[in-house]
């Protein structure tokens, strides 16, 4: 038996319960992994509160790092004793030990600790596809990135700086502004005290930006569109403030024939080859020191509900992890 967080109904953090689970042996295409650290992400909130449907009862969490204990008969790319990390469905990372699909496991380089591995993969691979694939960020470009002091945001600030791009980051406090700036944001806007659209106009000399990266959703969507130059791209990759409400396509027309996309990691890392290439790019950025992973909150596995409370209240910066 092993300890794991389970929930039988959707709702607030209080639905999360620590339970004993029978792990069992891995079957074909599976591996049993003992987690050393577990990543907490806002997508976990979406599953917990029902925004993203999930068969219940179920586990939670999509990201972790640990050691392979056993593999199924047809698994060859990892073996018992390997240090691994993962970031993908199915849910169940909030656990001491789990049996899981082996094809989402990547070997963790020896120079990257387990807590960093668990804190970097989902958010780091997100930045990888945003900057390398959804929009190929180039030196000298100026872009807008919401929630710049969050886990994804701090990686994005550093990655943009490494490329030589000018990232305008939005944050909700002066403390978060300083954090984003220290990680590489060229400009920071406190959306609680400044007008985001006006500041973007000032920073760009009225030209606006060619792309906006928005994981906030409902609260920022309209302003994001207003910050885009004609033919600009709106990248909506999350809904931390709630789902974007329905809108008329004429909203894109009136602002200058805008484009919009709703990308997911699952789509970009749809094959093992793509996943390994993306992970190798991320690991190189971290191992080289161009990107450091900021872990600012650590909770015991049993306190997963409290971790969710802090995350939803926007009292966290950088990454939150659970320790089994």
CSV table of C-alpha atoms in Angstrom, one decimal:
chain,number,residue,atom,x,y,z
A,1,UNK,CA,0.0,0.0,0.0
A,2,UNK,CA,1.1,3.6,-0.6
A,3,UNK,CA,-0.3,7.0,0.3
A,4,UNK,CA,-2.0,9.1,-2.4
A,5,UNK,CA,-4.3,12.1,-2.7
A,6,UNK,CA,-7.7,11.1,-4.0
A,7,UNK,CA,-11.0,12.9,-4.5
A,8,UNK,CA,-14.5,11.5,-5.1
A,9,UNK,CA,-16.4,14.7,-6.0
A,10,UNK,CA,-15.5,18.0,-7.5
A,11,UNK,CA,-15.2,21.2,-5.4
A,12,UNK,CA,-12.8,23.2,-3.3
A,13,UNK,CA,-9.5,22.1,-1.9
A,14,UNK,CA,-11.4,20.3,0.9
A,15,UNK,CA,-12.4,17.5,-1.5
A,16,UNK,CA,-8.8,16.3,-1.5
A,17,UNK,CA,-8.1,13.4,0.9
A,18,UNK,CA,-5.0,11.4,1.7
A,19,UNK,CA,-5.8,7.7,1.2
A,20,UNK,CA,-4.1,4.3,1.2
A,21,UNK,CA,-3.9,2.8,-2.4
A,22,UNK,CA,-2.9,-0.6,-3.7
A,23,UNK,CA,-0.2,0.1,-6.4
A,24,UNK,CA,0.4,-3.3,-7.9
A,25,UNK,CA,2.7,-4.4,-10.7
A,26,UNK,CA,3.2,-2.6,-14.1
A,27,UNK,CA,1.6,-4.3,-17.1
A,28,UNK,CA,2.4,-3.9,-20.8
A,29,UNK,CA,3.5,-0.3,-21.6
A,30,UNK,CA,3.6,0.7,-17.9
A,31,UNK,CA,6.2,1.5,-15.3
A,32,UNK,CA,6.1,1.7,-11.5
A,33,UNK,CA,7.7,4.9,-10.2
A,34,UNK,CA,8.5,6.0,-6.7
A,35,UNK,CA,8.1,9.7,-6.6
A,36,UNK,CA,10.7,11.8,-4.8
A,37,UNK,CA,8.9,15.1,-5.6
A,38,UNK,CA,5.6,16.2,-7.2
A,39,UNK,CA,4.8,19.3,-9.2
A,40,UNK,CA,1.6,21.3,-8.4
A,41,UNK,CA,0.1,23.1,-11.4
A,42,UNK,CA,-3.1,25.1,-12.1
A,43,UNK,CA,-4.4,22.4,-14.3
A,44,UNK,CA,-4.7,20.3,-11.2
A,45,UNK,CA,-7.2,22.9,-9.9
A,46,UNK,CA,-9.2,22.7,-13.1
A,47,UNK,CA,-9.6,18.9,-12.6
A,48,UNK,CA,-10.4,19.3,-8.9
A,49,UNK,CA,-13.1,21.9,-9.4
A,50,UNK,CA,-14.7,20.2,-12.5
A,51,UNK,CA,-13.7,22.7,-15.2
A,52,UNK,CA,-12.0,19.8,-16.9
A,53,UNK,CA,-14.1,16.6,-16.7
A,54,UNK,CA,-12.6,13.5,-15.0
A,55,UNK,CA,-14.1,10.2,-14.0
A,56,UNK,CA,-14.4,10.0,-10.3
A,57,UNK,CA,-13.1,8.9,-7.9
A,58,UNK,CA,-9.7,9.6,-9.2
A,59,UNK,CA,-6.2,10.9,-8.3
A,60,UNK,CA,-4.7,14.2,-9.1
A,61,UNK,CA,-1.5,15.7,-10.5
A,62,UNK,CA,0.4,15.3,-13.8
A,63,UNK,CA,4.0,16.0,-12.9
A,64,UNK,CA,6.7,14.3,-10.8
A,65,UNK,CA,10.2,13.0,-10.6
A,66,UNK,CA,11.5,9.8,-9.0
A,67,UNK,CA,13.0,6.4,-9.6
A,68,UNK,CA,11.7,3.6,-11.7
A,69,UNK,CA,11.0,0.5,-9.6
A,70,UNK,CA,9.7,-1.9,-12.2
A,71,UNK,CA,8.6,-1.9,-15.9
A,72,UNK,CA,6.2,-3.9,-18.0
A,73,UNK,CA,7.5,-6.6,-20.3
A,74,UNK,CA,7.5,-4.5,-23.4
A,75,UNK,CA,9.1,-1.3,-22.0
A,76,UNK,CA,12.7,-0.7,-23.1
A,77,UNK,CA,13.4,3.0,-23.0
A,78,UNK,CA,13.5,3.1,-19.2
A,79,UNK,CA,14.6,0.4,-16.7
A,80,UNK,CA,14.5,-0.1,-12.9
A,81,UNK,CA,16.8,2.3,-11.1
A,82,UNK,CA,16.5,5.1,-13.8
A,83,UNK,CA,16.0,8.6,-12.6
A,84,UNK,CA,13.0,9.9,-14.5
A,85,UNK,CA,10.6,12.9,-14.7
A,86,UNK,CA,7.2,13.2,-16.3
A,87,UNK,CA,4.5,15.8,-17.1
A,88,UNK,CA,1.3,14.5,-18.8
A,89,UNK,CA,-1.9,12.7,-18.3
A,90,UNK,CA,-3.2,10.5,-16.7
A,91,UNK,CA,-3.7,12.1,-13.3
A,92,UNK,CA,-2.2,10.5,-10.3
A,93,UNK,CA,1.1,12.2,-9.5
A,94,UNK,CA,0.0,13.2,-6.0
A,95,UNK,CA,1.2,9.8,-4.7
A,96,UNK,CA,4.2,8.1,-3.1
A,97,UNK,CA,4.3,5.4,-5.7
A,98,UNK,CA,2.3,4.9,-8.9
A,99,UNK,CA,1.9,2.6,-11.9
A,100,UNK,CA,1.7,4.8,-15.0
A,101,UNK,CA,2.2,4.8,-18.8
A,102,UNK,CA,5.9,4.5,-19.5
A,103,UNK,CA,5.9,6.5,-22.7
A,104,UNK,CA,5.6,9.8,-20.8
A,105,UNK,CA,8.7,9.2,-18.8
A,106,UNK,CA,12.0,10.9,-19.7
A,107,UNK,CA,15.3,10.2,-18.2
A,108,UNK,CA,16.4,13.0,-15.8
A,109,UNK,CA,20.0,14.2,-16.2
A,110,UNK,CA,22.2,13.4,-13.2
A,111,UNK,CA,22.9,17.1,-12.7
A,112,UNK,CA,19.3,18.0,-12.2
A,113,UNK,CA,17.9,17.1,-8.7
A,114,UNK,CA,14.5,15.4,-8.2
A,115,UNK,CA,12.8,18.5,-6.8
A,116,UNK,CA,13.9,20.6,-9.8
A,117,UNK,CA,12.9,17.8,-12.2
A,118,UNK,CA,9.4,17.7,-10.6
A,119,UNK,CA,9.2,21.5,-10.7
A,120,UNK,CA,10.3,22.1,-14.3
A,121,UNK,CA,8.8,19.7,-16.8
A,122,UNK,CA,5.2,20.7,-17.2
A,123,UNK,CA,5.9,24.5,-17.1
A,124,UNK,CA,9.2,24.3,-18.8
A,125,UNK,CA,7.9,22.2,-21.7
A,126,UNK,CA,5.0,24.7,-21.9
A,127,UNK,CA,7.5,27.6,-22.4
A,128,UNK,CA,9.4,25.4,-24.9
A,129,UNK,CA,6.5,24.9,-27.2
A,130,UNK,CA,5.2,28.5,-26.7
A,131,UNK,CA,8.6,30.1,-27.7
A,132,UNK,CA,10.0,27.5,-30.1
A,133,UNK,CA,6.8,26.2,-31.9
A,134,UNK,CA,3.6,28.2,-31.3
A,135,UNK,CA,5.5,31.4,-31.9
A,136,UNK,CA,9.2,31.3,-32.8
A,137,UNK,CA,10.5,34.0,-30.5
A,138,UNK,CA,13.3,36.0,-32.1
A,139,UNK,CA,16.0,38.3,-30.7
A,140,UNK,CA,14.8,41.9,-30.4
A,141,UNK,CA,11.0,41.0,-30.5
A,142,UNK,CA,8.8,42.6,-27.8
A,143,UNK,CA,6.0,40.3,-26.5
A,144,UNK,CA,3.5,40.4,-23.7
A,145,UNK,CA,3.4,37.6,-21.1
A,146,UNK,CA,0.7,37.5,-18.4
A,147,UNK,CA,1.4,36.1,-14.9
A,148,UNK,CA,5.1,36.7,-15.3
A,149,UNK,CA,5.9,35.9,-11.6
A,150,UNK,CA,4.3,32.5,-11.7
A,151,UNK,CA,6.0,29.2,-12.4
A,152,UNK,CA,5.6,29.4,-16.2
A,153,UNK,CA,6.2,33.1,-16.2
A,154,UNK,CA,9.6,33.0,-14.4
A,155,UNK,CA,10.8,30.4,-16.8
A,156,UNK,CA,9.5,32.4,-19.7
A,157,UNK,CA,11.3,35.6,-18.5
A,158,UNK,CA,14.6,33.8,-18.4
A,159,UNK,CA,14.1,32.0,-21.7
A,160,UNK,CA,13.2,35.2,-23.4
A,161,UNK,CA,16.3,36.9,-22.0
A,162,UNK,CA,18.4,34.0,-23.2
A,163,UNK,CA,17.0,34.5,-26.7
A,164,UNK,CA,17.5,38.3,-26.6
A,165,UNK,CA,13.8,39.1,-26.7
A,166,UNK,CA,12.1,41.9,-24.7
A,167,UNK,CA,9.4,40.3,-22.5
A,168,UNK,CA,6.7,42.6,-21.0
A,169,UNK,CA,5.4,40.8,-18.0
A,170,UNK,CA,2.2,41.5,-16.0
A,171,UNK,CA,2.0,40.9,-12.3
A,172,UNK,CA,-0.3,41.7,-9.4
A,173,UNK,CA,2.1,43.3,-6.9
A,174,UNK,CA,5.3,45.3,-6.6
A,175,UNK,CA,7.0,42.2,-5.0
A,176,UNK,CA,6.1,40.1,-8.0
A,177,UNK,CA,7.2,42.8,-10.3
A,178,UNK,CA,10.7,42.8,-8.8
A,179,UNK,CA,10.8,39.0,-9.0
A,180,UNK,CA,9.8,39.0,-12.7
A,181,UNK,CA,12.3,41.8,-13.4
A,182,UNK,CA,15.1,39.9,-11.7
A,183,UNK,CA,14.4,36.9,-13.8
A,184,UNK,CA,14.7,38.7,-17.1
A,185,UNK,CA,11.6,40.6,-17.8
A,186,UNK,CA,12.5,43.7,-19.8
A,187,UNK,CA,9.4,45.6,-18.6
A,188,UNK,CA,6.9,44.8,-15.8
A,189,UNK,CA,3.3,46.1,-15.5
A,190,UNK,CA,1.4,45.8,-12.2
A,191,UNK,CA,-2.1,45.3,-13.4
A,192,UNK,CA,-3.6,46.4,-10.0
A,193,UNK,CA,-2.1,49.9,-10.3
A,194,UNK,CA,-1.4,50.4,-14.0
A,195,UNK,CA,-3.5,50.3,-17.2
A,196,UNK,CA,-2.0,47.3,-19.1
A,197,UNK,CA,-3.0,48.5,-22.6
A,198,UNK,CA,-1.8,52.0,-22.0
A,199,UNK,CA,1.5,50.8,-20.7
A,200,UNK,CA,2.0,48.4,-23.6
A,201,UNK,CA,1.3,51.3,-26.0
A,202,UNK,CA,3.9,53.5,-24.1
A,203,UNK,CA,6.5,50.7,-24.1
A,204,UNK,CA,6.1,50.0,-27.8
A,205,UNK,CA,5.7,53.5,-29.0
A,206,UNK,CA,2.2,52.8,-30.0
A,207,UNK,CA,3.1,49.8,-32.2
A,208,UNK,CA,1.6,47.2,-29.7
A,209,UNK,CA,3.0,43.6,-29.7
A,210,UNK,CA,2.9,40.9,-32.3
A,211,UNK,CA,2.0,38.2,-29.8
A,212,UNK,CA,0.4,37.9,-26.3
A,213,UNK,CA,0.8,34.8,-24.1
A,214,UNK,CA,-2.1,34.5,-21.7
A,215,UNK,CA,-2.7,31.8,-19.1
A,216,UNK,CA,-5.1,33.9,-17.0
A,217,UNK,CA,-8.1,33.7,-19.2
A,218,UNK,CA,-11.4,35.5,-18.4
A,219,UNK,CA,-9.9,38.5,-16.5
A,220,UNK,CA,-7.2,39.4,-19.2
A,221,UNK,CA,-8.6,38.2,-22.5
A,222,UNK,CA,-10.1,41.5,-23.8
A,223,UNK,CA,-7.1,43.5,-22.7
A,224,UNK,CA,-4.8,41.0,-24.4
A,225,UNK,CA,-6.6,41.5,-27.7
A,226,UNK,CA,-6.3,45.3,-27.3
A,227,UNK,CA,-2.5,44.9,-26.9
A,228,UNK,CA,-2.0,43.1,-30.2
A,229,UNK,CA,-0.8,44.8,-33.4
A,230,UNK,CA,-2.7,44.0,-36.6
A,231,UNK,CA,-2.2,40.4,-37.7
A,232,UNK,CA,-1.0,39.6,-34.1
A,233,UNK,CA,-1.4,36.3,-32.4
A,234,UNK,CA,-3.3,35.7,-29.2
A,235,UNK,CA,-2.0,32.6,-27.4
A,236,UNK,CA,-4.5,31.5,-24.8
A,237,UNK,CA,-3.0,28.6,-22.9
A,238,UNK,CA,-4.8,28.7,-19.5
A,239,UNK,CA,-7.7,29.9,-17.5
A,240,UNK,CA,-6.5,30.7,-14.0
A,241,UNK,CA,-9.2,33.4,-13.5
A,242,UNK,CA,-11.9,31.3,-15.2
A,243,UNK,CA,-12.7,30.2,-18.8
A,244,UNK,CA,-12.7,32.8,-21.5
A,245,UNK,CA,-16.4,33.7,-22.2
A,246,UNK,CA,-17.8,33.2,-25.7
A,247,UNK,CA,-17.0,36.1,-28.1
A,248,UNK,CA,-17.8,37.1,-31.6
A,249,UNK,CA,-15.2,36.6,-34.3
A,250,UNK,CA,-15.8,40.2,-35.3
A,251,UNK,CA,-13.7,41.1,-32.2
A,252,UNK,CA,-10.7,39.8,-34.1
A,253,UNK,CA,-11.7,41.7,-37.2
A,254,UNK,CA,-12.1,45.1,-35.5
A,255,UNK,CA,-8.6,44.9,-33.9
A,256,UNK,CA,-6.8,44.2,-37.2
A,257,UNK,CA,-7.4,40.6,-38.5
A,258,UNK,CA,-6.0,38.9,-35.4
A,259,UNK,CA,-5.2,35.3,-35.0
A,260,UNK,CA,-5.9,33.2,-31.9
A,261,UNK,CA,-4.8,29.7,-30.8
A,262,UNK,CA,-5.5,27.5,-27.7
A,263,UNK,CA,-2.4,25.2,-27.6
A,264,UNK,CA,-1.8,22.3,-25.2
A,265,UNK,CA,1.3,20.4,-24.2
A,266,UNK,CA,-0.4,17.1,-25.1
A,267,UNK,CA,-0.7,18.2,-28.7
A,268,UNK,CA,2.8,19.4,-29.1
A,269,UNK,CA,4.4,16.4,-27.3
A,270,UNK,CA,2.1,13.9,-29.1
A,271,UNK,CA,4.9,11.4,-30.0
A,272,UNK,CA,7.8,10.1,-28.0
A,273,UNK,CA,10.2,11.6,-30.5
A,274,UNK,CA,8.7,15.1,-30.0
A,275,UNK,CA,8.6,14.7,-26.2
A,276,UNK,CA,12.3,13.7,-26.1
A,277,UNK,CA,13.3,16.6,-28.3
A,278,UNK,CA,11.4,19.1,-26.3
A,279,UNK,CA,12.7,17.7,-23.0
A,280,UNK,CA,16.3,17.8,-24.3
A,281,UNK,CA,15.9,21.5,-25.2
A,282,UNK,CA,14.6,22.3,-21.8
A,283,UNK,CA,17.2,20.2,-20.0
A,284,UNK,CA,19.9,22.0,-21.9
A,285,UNK,CA,18.5,25.4,-20.9
A,286,UNK,CA,18.5,24.4,-17.3
A,287,UNK,CA,21.9,22.6,-17.2
A,288,UNK,CA,23.5,25.6,-18.9
A,289,UNK,CA,22.2,27.9,-16.3
A,290,UNK,CA,20.2,30.0,-18.8
A,291,UNK,CA,17.1,29.0,-16.9
A,292,UNK,CA,16.9,28.3,-13.2
A,293,UNK,CA,13.8,26.8,-11.6
A,294,UNK,CA,12.4,28.8,-8.7
A,295,UNK,CA,10.8,26.5,-6.1
A,296,UNK,CA,9.3,28.9,-3.5
A,297,UNK,CA,6.7,26.6,-1.9
A,298,UNK,CA,7.1,23.1,-0.5
A,299,UNK,CA,4.3,21.1,1.2
A,300,UNK,CA,4.1,17.6,2.5
A,301,UNK,CA,1.9,15.3,0.3
A,302,UNK,CA,-0.7,15.3,3.0
A,303,UNK,CA,-1.1,19.1,2.8
A,304,UNK,CA,-2.0,19.1,-0.9
A,305,UNK,CA,-5.3,20.9,-0.1
A,306,UNK,CA,-3.3,23.8,1.5
A,307,UNK,CA,-1.1,24.0,-1.5
A,308,UNK,CA,-4.2,24.5,-3.6
A,309,UNK,CA,-5.5,27.2,-1.3
A,310,UNK,CA,-2.3,29.2,-1.7
A,311,UNK,CA,-2.2,28.7,-5.4
A,312,UNK,CA,-5.7,29.8,-6.0
A,313,UNK,CA,-5.3,32.8,-3.8
A,314,UNK,CA,-2.4,33.9,-6.0
A,315,UNK,CA,-0.1,33.9,-2.9
A,316,UNK,CA,2.5,31.8,-4.6
A,317,UNK,CA,5.5,32.7,-6.8
A,318,UNK,CA,7.5,30.4,-8.9
A,319,UNK,CA,6.9,26.7,-8.4
A,320,UNK,CA,5.0,24.7,-5.7
A,321,UNK,CA,5.9,21.1,-5.1
A,322,UNK,CA,4.7,18.3,-2.8
A,323,UNK,CA,7.1,16.0,-1.0
A,324,UNK,CA,6.0,12.4,-0.4
